[in-house]
PDB file of C-alpha atoms in Angstrom:
ATOM      1  CA  ASN A  85       1.328  73.097 -45.737  1.00 53.00           C
ATOM      2  CA  ALA A  86      -1.783  74.300 -47.606  1.00 74.00           C
ATOM      3  CA  GLY A  87      -1.496  74.223 -51.388  1.00 93.00           C
ATOM      4  CA  VAL A  88      -2.316  76.975 -53.835  1.00 97.00           C
ATOM      5  CA  MET A  89      -5.750  78.590 -52.593  1.00 97.00           C
ATOM      6  CA  GLN A  90      -8.008  80.330 -55.016  1.00 98.00           C
ATOM      7  CA  ASN A  91     -11.243  81.909 -54.345  1.00 97.00           C
ATOM      8  CA  PRO A  92     -14.018  81.932 -55.060  1.00 97.00           C
ATOM      9  CA  ARG A  93     -14.262  78.656 -56.592  1.00 97.00           C
ATOM     10  CA  HIS A  94     -17.149  79.612 -58.726  1.00 97.00           C
ATOM     11  CA  LEU A  95     -18.319  83.209 -59.600  1.00 98.00           C
ATOM     12  CA  VAL A  96     -21.191  84.516 -61.558  1.00 98.00           C
ATOM     13  CA  ARG A  97     -21.107  88.188 -62.612  1.00 98.00           C
ATOM     14  CA  ARG A  98     -23.586  90.175 -64.840  1.00 98.00           C
ATOM     15  CA  ARG A  99     -22.271  91.727 -67.796  1.00 98.00           C
ATOM     16  CA  GLY A 100     -20.865  95.249 -66.724  1.00 98.00           C
ATOM     17  CA  GLN A 101     -19.807  94.029 -63.363  1.00 98.00           C
ATOM     18  CA  GLU A 102     -16.316  93.553 -61.817  1.00 98.00           C
ATOM     19  CA  ALA A 103     -14.968  90.121 -60.835  1.00 98.00           C
ATOM     20  CA  ARG A 104     -12.269  89.807 -58.515  1.00 98.00           C
ATOM     21  CA  LEU A 105     -10.318  86.431 -58.351  1.00 98.00           C
ATOM     22  CA  ARG A 106      -8.065  85.784 -55.529  1.00 98.00           C
ATOM     23  CA  CYS A 107      -5.000  83.537 -55.446  1.00 98.00           C
ATOM     24  CA  SER A 108      -2.741  82.708 -52.126  1.00 97.00           C
ATOM     25  CA  PRO A 109       0.539  80.963 -53.111  1.00 96.00           C
ATOM     26  CA  MET A 110       1.849  78.032 -51.289  1.00 94.00           C
ATOM     27  CA  LYS A 111       4.052  79.149 -48.285  1.00 91.00           C
ATOM     28  CA  GLY A 112       7.312  80.132 -49.369  1.00 88.00           C
ATOM     29  CA  HIS A 113       6.387  80.777 -52.743  1.00 90.00           C
ATOM     30  CA  SER A 114       7.086  84.284 -54.107  1.00 89.00           C
ATOM     31  CA  HIS A 115       6.012  83.739 -57.829  1.00 91.00           C
ATOM     32  CA  VAL A 116       2.460  83.713 -59.248  1.00 94.00           C
ATOM     33  CA  TYR A 117       1.068  82.849 -62.687  1.00 94.00           C
ATOM     34  CA  TRP A 118      -2.472  83.397 -63.947  1.00 96.00           C
ATOM     35  CA  TYR A 119      -3.867  81.385 -66.657  1.00 95.00           C
ATOM     36  CA  ARG A 120      -7.083  81.249 -68.585  1.00 96.00           C
ATOM     37  CA  GLN A 121      -8.884  78.356 -70.081  1.00 94.00           C
ATOM     38  CA  LEU A 122     -11.662  78.506 -72.299  1.00 91.00           C
ATOM     39  CA  PRO A 123     -13.864  75.205 -72.593  1.00 83.00           C
ATOM     40  CA  GLU A 124     -12.209  72.657 -74.783  1.00 80.00           C
ATOM     41  CA  GLU A 125      -9.095  74.792 -75.133  1.00 84.00           C
ATOM     42  CA  GLY A 126      -5.585  74.749 -73.782  1.00 84.00           C
ATOM     43  CA  LEU A 127      -4.318  77.262 -71.053  1.00 88.00           C
ATOM     44  CA  LYS A 128      -3.423  80.480 -72.039  1.00 90.00           C
ATOM     45  CA  PHE A 129      -0.835  82.450 -70.174  1.00 90.00           C
ATOM     46  CA  MET A 130      -1.978  85.808 -68.761  1.00 94.00           C
ATOM     47  CA  VAL A 131       0.313  87.112 -66.389  1.00 94.00           C
ATOM     48  CA  TYR A 132       3.600  86.446 -64.236  1.00 92.00           C
ATOM     49  CA  LEU A 133       4.010  88.383 -60.912  1.00 93.00           C
ATOM     50  CA  GLN A 134       6.519  88.181 -58.251  1.00 91.00           C
ATOM     51  CA  LYS A 135       5.967  89.930 -54.871  1.00 88.00           C
ATOM     52  CA  GLU A 136       4.898  93.705 -55.628  1.00 89.00           C
ATOM     53  CA  ASN A 137       6.159  93.148 -59.255  1.00 92.00           C
ATOM     54  CA  ILE A 138       4.723  92.621 -62.588  1.00 93.00           C
ATOM     55  CA  ILE A 139       7.504  90.497 -64.377  1.00 90.00           C
ATOM     56  CA  ASP A 140       5.409  89.339 -67.835  1.00 90.00           C
ATOM     57  CA  GLU A 141       1.948  90.603 -68.550  1.00 92.00           C
ATOM     58  CA  SER A 142       2.192  89.699 -72.349  1.00 90.00           C
ATOM     59  CA  GLY A 143      -1.004  87.612 -72.245  1.00 91.00           C
ATOM     60  CA  MET A 144      -3.225  90.041 -70.570  1.00 94.00           C
ATOM     61  CA  PRO A 145      -5.911  91.780 -72.505  1.00 94.00           C
ATOM     62  CA  LYS A 146      -4.930  95.391 -73.032  1.00 90.00           C
ATOM     63  CA  GLU A 147      -8.224  96.653 -71.485  1.00 95.00           C
ATOM     64  CA  ARG A 148     -10.331  95.635 -68.266  1.00 97.00           C
ATOM     65  CA  PHE A 149      -7.867  93.273 -66.909  1.00 98.00           C
ATOM     66  CA  SER A 150      -5.270  93.934 -64.324  1.00 97.00           C
ATOM     67  CA  ALA A 151      -3.301  91.838 -61.821  1.00 97.00           C
ATOM     68  CA  GLU A 152      -1.589  92.602 -58.520  1.00 96.00           C
ATOM     69  CA  PHE A 153       0.605  90.757 -56.171  1.00 96.00           C
ATOM     70  CA  PRO A 154       1.033  92.893 -52.826  1.00 93.00           C
ATOM     71  CA  LYS A 155       3.815  92.544 -50.389  1.00 90.00           C
ATOM     72  CA  GLU A 156       1.208  91.214 -47.932  1.00 90.00           C
ATOM     73  CA  GLY A 157      -2.037  88.999 -49.140  1.00 93.00           C
ATOM     74  CA  PRO A 158      -3.215  87.374 -51.980  1.00 96.00           C
ATOM     75  CA  SER A 159      -2.606  87.968 -55.608  1.00 97.00           C
ATOM     76  CA  ILE A 160      -5.743  89.473 -57.201  1.00 98.00           C
ATOM     77  CA  LEU A 161      -6.706  89.387 -60.829  1.00 98.00           C
ATOM     78  CA  ARG A 162      -9.252  92.079 -61.429  1.00 98.00           C
ATOM     79  CA  ILE A 163     -11.796  92.068 -64.777  1.00 98.00           C
ATOM     80  CA  GLN A 164     -13.563  95.115 -65.009  1.00 98.00           C
ATOM     81  CA  GLN A 165     -17.011  95.505 -66.966  1.00 98.00           C
ATOM     82  CA  VAL A 166     -16.995  91.734 -67.779  1.00 98.00           C
ATOM     83  CA  VAL A 167     -18.323  90.495 -70.965  1.00 97.00           C
ATOM     84  CA  ARG A 168     -19.787  87.110 -72.002  1.00 95.00           C
ATOM     85  CA  GLY A 169     -16.577  86.153 -73.558  1.00 95.00           C
ATOM     86  CA  ASP A 170     -14.623  86.433 -69.977  1.00 96.00           C
ATOM     87  CA  SER A 171     -16.395  83.318 -69.147  1.00 96.00           C
ATOM     88  CA  ALA A 172     -13.831  80.766 -68.319  1.00 96.00           C
ATOM     89  CA  ALA A 173     -11.713  78.811 -65.762  1.00 97.00           C
ATOM     90  CA  TYR A 174      -9.034  81.082 -64.317  1.00 98.00           C
ATOM     91  CA  PHE A 175      -6.152  79.105 -62.791  1.00 97.00           C
ATOM     92  CA  CYS A 176      -3.185  80.466 -60.653  1.00 97.00           C
ATOM     93  CA  ALA A 177      -0.105  78.790 -60.098  1.00 95.00           C
ATOM     94  CA  SER A 178       2.739  79.442 -57.755  1.00 94.00           C
ATOM     95  CA  SER A 179       6.466  78.413 -57.382  1.00 90.00           C
ATOM     96  CA  GLN A 180       9.445  79.295 -55.591  1.00 86.00           C
ATOM     97  CA  GLY A 181      10.971  80.740 -58.969  1.00 70.00           C
ATOM     98  CA  GLN A 182      14.503  79.895 -59.854  1.00 65.00           C
ATOM     99  CA  GLY A 183      15.683  76.765 -61.585  1.00 64.00           C
ATOM    100  CA  GLN A 184      13.999  73.425 -61.923  1.00 65.00           C
ATOM    101  CA  THR A 185      11.412  74.390 -59.195  1.00 78.00           C
ATOM    102  CA  GLU A 186       7.835  73.239 -59.987  1.00 87.00           C
ATOM    103  CA  ALA A 187       4.774  75.124 -60.002  1.00 91.00           C
ATOM    104  CA  PHE A 188       1.680  74.022 -58.162  1.00 94.00           C
ATOM    105  CA  PHE A 189      -1.805  75.069 -59.329  1.00 96.00           C
ATOM    106  CA  GLY A 190      -4.815  76.164 -57.318  1.00 97.00           C
ATOM    107  CA  GLN A 191      -8.188  74.541 -58.133  1.00 96.00           C
ATOM    108  CA  GLY A 192      -9.094  77.332 -60.315  1.00 97.00           C
ATOM    109  CA  THR A 193     -12.026  80.020 -60.361  1.00 98.00           C
ATOM    110  CA  ARG A 194     -14.825  79.164 -62.889  1.00 97.00           C
ATOM    111  CA  LEU A 195     -16.177  82.854 -63.907  1.00 97.00           C
ATOM    112  CA  THR A 196     -19.701  82.862 -65.545  1.00 97.00           C
ATOM    113  CA  VAL A 197     -20.994  86.014 -66.849  1.00 97.00           C
ATOM    114  CA  VAL A 198     -24.595  86.217 -67.491  1.00 97.00           C
TER     115      VAL A 198
ATOM    116  CA  ARG B  35       6.195  78.449 -84.794  1.00 73.00           C
ATOM    117  CA  LYS B  36       4.553  77.851 -81.596  1.00 80.00           C
ATOM    118  CA  GLU B  37       6.860  78.298 -78.393  1.00 88.00           C
ATOM    119  CA  VAL B  38       5.662  74.761 -77.054  1.00 92.00           C
ATOM    120  CA  GLU B  39       4.212  72.436 -79.640  1.00 94.00           C
ATOM    121  CA  GLN B  40       2.292  69.117 -78.937  1.00 94.00           C
ATOM    122  CA  ASP B  41       0.172  66.730 -81.009  1.00 89.00           C
ATOM    123  CA  PRO B  42      -3.284  67.490 -79.588  1.00 87.00           C
ATOM    124  CA  GLY B  43      -4.492  63.620 -80.322  1.00 87.00           C
ATOM    125  CA  PRO B  44      -6.470  62.035 -79.110  1.00 92.00           C
ATOM    126  CA  PHE B  45      -4.423  59.080 -78.702  1.00 94.00           C
ATOM    127  CA  ASN B  46      -6.859  56.191 -78.201  1.00 96.00           C
ATOM    128  CA  VAL B  47      -5.032  53.057 -76.858  1.00 97.00           C
ATOM    129  CA  PRO B  48      -6.065  49.805 -75.143  1.00 97.00           C
ATOM    130  CA  GLU B  49      -5.294  49.164 -71.497  1.00 97.00           C
ATOM    131  CA  GLY B  50      -1.869  47.908 -71.052  1.00 97.00           C
ATOM    132  CA  ALA B  51      -0.270  49.465 -74.248  1.00 97.00           C
ATOM    133  CA  THR B  52       2.743  51.637 -74.112  1.00 97.00           C
ATOM    134  CA  VAL B  53       2.084  55.454 -75.511  1.00 96.00           C
ATOM    135  CA  ALA B  54       4.510  57.992 -76.277  1.00 96.00           C
ATOM    136  CA  PHE B  55       4.043  61.640 -76.419  1.00 94.00           C
ATOM    137  CA  ASN B  56       6.283  64.239 -78.003  1.00 94.00           C
ATOM    138  CA  CYS B  57       6.826  67.916 -77.462  1.00 96.00           C
ATOM    139  CA  THR B  58       8.954  70.443 -79.115  1.00 96.00           C
ATOM    140  CA  TYR B  59       9.851  74.007 -77.907  1.00 94.00           C
ATOM    141  CA  SER B  60      11.294  76.789 -79.789  1.00 92.00           C
ATOM    142  CA  ASN B  61      13.675  78.626 -77.608  1.00 88.00           C
ATOM    143  CA  SER B  62      17.197  77.100 -77.202  1.00 87.00           C
ATOM    144  CA  ALA B  63      17.734  79.104 -73.912  1.00 85.00           C
ATOM    145  CA  SER B  64      14.851  77.313 -72.021  1.00 87.00           C
ATOM    146  CA  GLN B  65      16.068  76.047 -68.767  1.00 84.00           C
ATOM    147  CA  SER B  66      13.462  73.607 -67.122  1.00 89.00           C
ATOM    148  CA  PHE B  67      11.058  71.282 -68.308  1.00 93.00           C
ATOM    149  CA  PHE B  68       8.080  69.482 -66.874  1.00 95.00           C
ATOM    150  CA  TRP B  69       4.990  67.230 -67.731  1.00 97.00           C
ATOM    151  CA  TYR B  70       1.720  67.847 -66.138  1.00 96.00           C
ATOM    152  CA  ARG B  71      -1.475  66.001 -66.187  1.00 97.00           C
ATOM    153  CA  GLN B  72      -4.815  67.748 -66.559  1.00 95.00           C
ATOM    154  CA  ASP B  73      -8.077  65.771 -65.908  1.00 94.00           C
ATOM    155  CA  CYS B  74     -11.453  67.344 -67.467  1.00 88.00           C
ATOM    156  CA  ARG B  75     -12.343  70.474 -65.667  1.00 82.00           C
ATOM    157  CA  LYS B  76      -9.708  70.201 -63.097  1.00 93.00           C
ATOM    158  CA  GLU B  77      -6.436  72.053 -62.415  1.00 95.00           C
ATOM    159  CA  PRO B  78      -3.146  70.874 -63.970  1.00 95.00           C
ATOM    160  CA  LYS B  79      -1.116  68.547 -61.631  1.00 96.00           C
ATOM    161  CA  LEU B  80       2.561  68.241 -61.775  1.00 95.00           C
ATOM    162  CA  LEU B  81       3.384  64.715 -63.311  1.00 96.00           C
ATOM    163  CA  MET B  82       7.070  64.810 -63.247  1.00 95.00           C
ATOM    164  CA  SER B  83      10.028  67.092 -64.033  1.00 93.00           C
ATOM    165  CA  VAL B  84      12.388  66.169 -66.886  1.00 94.00           C
ATOM    166  CA  TYR B  85      16.020  66.100 -66.387  1.00 89.00           C
ATOM    167  CA  SER B  86      18.980  66.115 -68.853  1.00 87.00           C
ATOM    168  CA  SER B  87      19.855  62.645 -68.149  1.00 88.00           C
ATOM    169  CA  GLY B  88      16.363  61.190 -68.447  1.00 89.00           C
ATOM    170  CA  ASN B  89      14.260  60.228 -65.391  1.00 93.00           C
ATOM    171  CA  GLU B  90      11.769  57.472 -64.615  1.00 95.00           C
ATOM    172  CA  ASP B  91       8.932  57.336 -62.041  1.00 94.00           C
ATOM    173  CA  GLY B  92       7.197  53.976 -62.192  1.00 96.00           C
ATOM    174  CA  ARG B  93       5.386  53.443 -65.376  1.00 97.00           C
ATOM    175  CA  PHE B  94       6.538  57.011 -66.676  1.00 97.00           C
ATOM    176  CA  THR B  95       9.743  57.784 -68.225  1.00 97.00           C
ATOM    177  CA  ALA B  96      10.451  61.452 -69.527  1.00 97.00           C
ATOM    178  CA  GLN B  97      13.480  62.276 -71.725  1.00 96.00           C
ATOM    179  CA  LEU B  98      14.808  65.497 -72.935  1.00 95.00           C
ATOM    180  CA  ASN B  99      16.917  66.327 -76.180  1.00 94.00           C
ATOM    181  CA  ARG B 100      18.425  69.775 -75.839  1.00 92.00           C
ATOM    182  CA  ALA B 101      19.882  69.648 -79.369  1.00 92.00           C
ATOM    183  CA  SER B 102      16.735  68.798 -81.061  1.00 93.00           C
ATOM    184  CA  GLN B 103      14.745  70.943 -78.493  1.00 94.00           C
ATOM    185  CA  TYR B 104      12.471  67.980 -77.864  1.00 94.00           C
ATOM    186  CA  ILE B 105      10.923  66.329 -74.852  1.00 96.00           C
ATOM    187  CA  SER B 106       9.225  63.334 -74.549  1.00 96.00           C
ATOM    188  CA  LEU B 107       6.851  61.065 -72.354  1.00 97.00           C
ATOM    189  CA  LEU B 108       6.643  57.489 -72.317  1.00 97.00           C
ATOM    190  CA  ILE B 109       3.774  55.664 -70.549  1.00 97.00           C
ATOM    191  CA  ARG B 110       4.074  51.880 -69.977  1.00 98.00           C
ATOM    192  CA  ASP B 111       1.228  49.486 -69.117  1.00 98.00           C
ATOM    193  CA  SER B 112      -1.320  52.251 -69.499  1.00 97.00           C
ATOM    194  CA  LYS B 113      -4.318  52.098 -67.227  1.00 97.00           C
ATOM    195  CA  LEU B 114      -7.784  53.421 -67.734  1.00 97.00           C
ATOM    196  CA  SER B 115      -6.835  56.079 -64.911  1.00 97.00           C
ATOM    197  CA  ASP B 116      -4.162  57.275 -67.112  1.00 98.00           C
ATOM    198  CA  SER B 117      -6.845  59.045 -69.341  1.00 97.00           C
ATOM    199  CA  ALA B 118      -6.417  62.723 -69.264  1.00 96.00           C
ATOM    200  CA  THR B 119      -4.599  65.534 -71.177  1.00 95.00           C
ATOM    201  CA  TYR B 120      -0.920  65.544 -70.720  1.00 96.00           C
ATOM    202  CA  LEU B 121       0.845  69.209 -71.125  1.00 95.00           C
ATOM    203  CA  CYS B 122       4.305  69.738 -71.735  1.00 95.00           C
ATOM    204  CA  VAL B 123       5.710  72.755 -69.785  1.00 93.00           C
ATOM    205  CA  VAL B 124       8.897  74.757 -70.556  1.00 91.00           C
ATOM    206  CA  LYS B 125      10.280  77.149 -68.108  1.00 87.00           C
ATOM    207  CA  GLY B 126      12.478  80.214 -69.294  1.00 79.00           C
ATOM    208  CA  GLY B 127      13.747  81.343 -72.526  1.00 67.00           C
ATOM    209  CA  PHE B 128      10.829  83.295 -73.570  1.00 61.00           C
ATOM    210  CA  THR B 129       9.760  86.874 -72.723  1.00 60.00           C
ATOM    211  CA  GLY B 130       9.656  87.487 -69.176  1.00 55.00           C
ATOM    212  CA  GLY B 131      12.821  86.182 -68.093  1.00 59.00           C
ATOM    213  CA  GLY B 132      14.143  82.806 -66.670  1.00 65.00           C
ATOM    214  CA  ASN B 133      10.895  81.870 -64.696  1.00 75.00           C
ATOM    215  CA  LYS B 134       8.000  81.986 -67.068  1.00 80.00           C
ATOM    216  CA  LEU B 135       6.003  79.099 -67.306  1.00 85.00           C
ATOM    217  CA  THR B 136       4.784  78.113 -70.869  1.00 87.00           C
ATOM    218  CA  PHE B 137       2.342  75.618 -71.740  1.00 89.00           C
ATOM    219  CA  GLY B 138       1.812  73.351 -74.655  1.00 91.00           C
ATOM    220  CA  THR B 139      -1.875  72.927 -75.675  1.00 89.00           C
ATOM    221  CA  GLY B 140      -1.826  69.295 -74.365  1.00 92.00           C
ATOM    222  CA  THR B 141      -2.090  65.798 -75.809  1.00 94.00           C
ATOM    223  CA  GLN B 142      -5.351  63.972 -75.088  1.00 94.00           C
ATOM    224  CA  LEU B 143      -5.144  60.406 -73.927  1.00 96.00           C
ATOM    225  CA  LYS B 144      -7.807  57.905 -73.942  1.00 96.00           C
ATOM    226  CA  VAL B 145      -7.322  54.492 -72.402  1.00 97.00           C
ATOM    227  CA  GLU B 146      -9.828  51.993 -73.305  1.00 96.00           C
ATOM    228  CA  LEU B 147     -10.803  48.360 -72.203  1.00 92.00           C
TER     229      LEU B 147
END
């Protein structure tokens, strides 16, 4: 049973380009969370999704950022027109959802905007 | 008040020491609690769940006090390899329904020879 898979592990984009980060949850997990971590800072919640639904996107910047978790395929975090301030580690976690069920993290995507 | 609050540290302790971390959460409706560990530039990894009755896993003991909205982690006989950032995680009770995970900013532990 593979863990949470994120790709790419490292992504370099020029300012103004688009970044697409992918997250495949663990088998049997239908809940996905995205977090951003700036250097020397804590994890900041971005968005929480279940299959085909965004449950909570209170941590997502209002512009340029979007997320989806389609019925088939991985969850995608999309950043349009990237800026230098978007450079960070983006972690995805998945869980079964209800109750005292743990969430497991992928290894993250390190985005560098040049 | 922050949703989940931790002392950032760092806690510098000698090998073999006992160290305790505390965490408070703001919403009494929160349902589930966890401790994660994060090593530098790596993903957070689940250390242990926290149950109402308290639970132990080897050198690690977690406790929950719902009345005070307080969670603790005790590490006995600390090892050099315990050096990491320890994240308190609360599930539910905040915006987003019962399953949103909210992380504290973490407490940094450095175990020294």
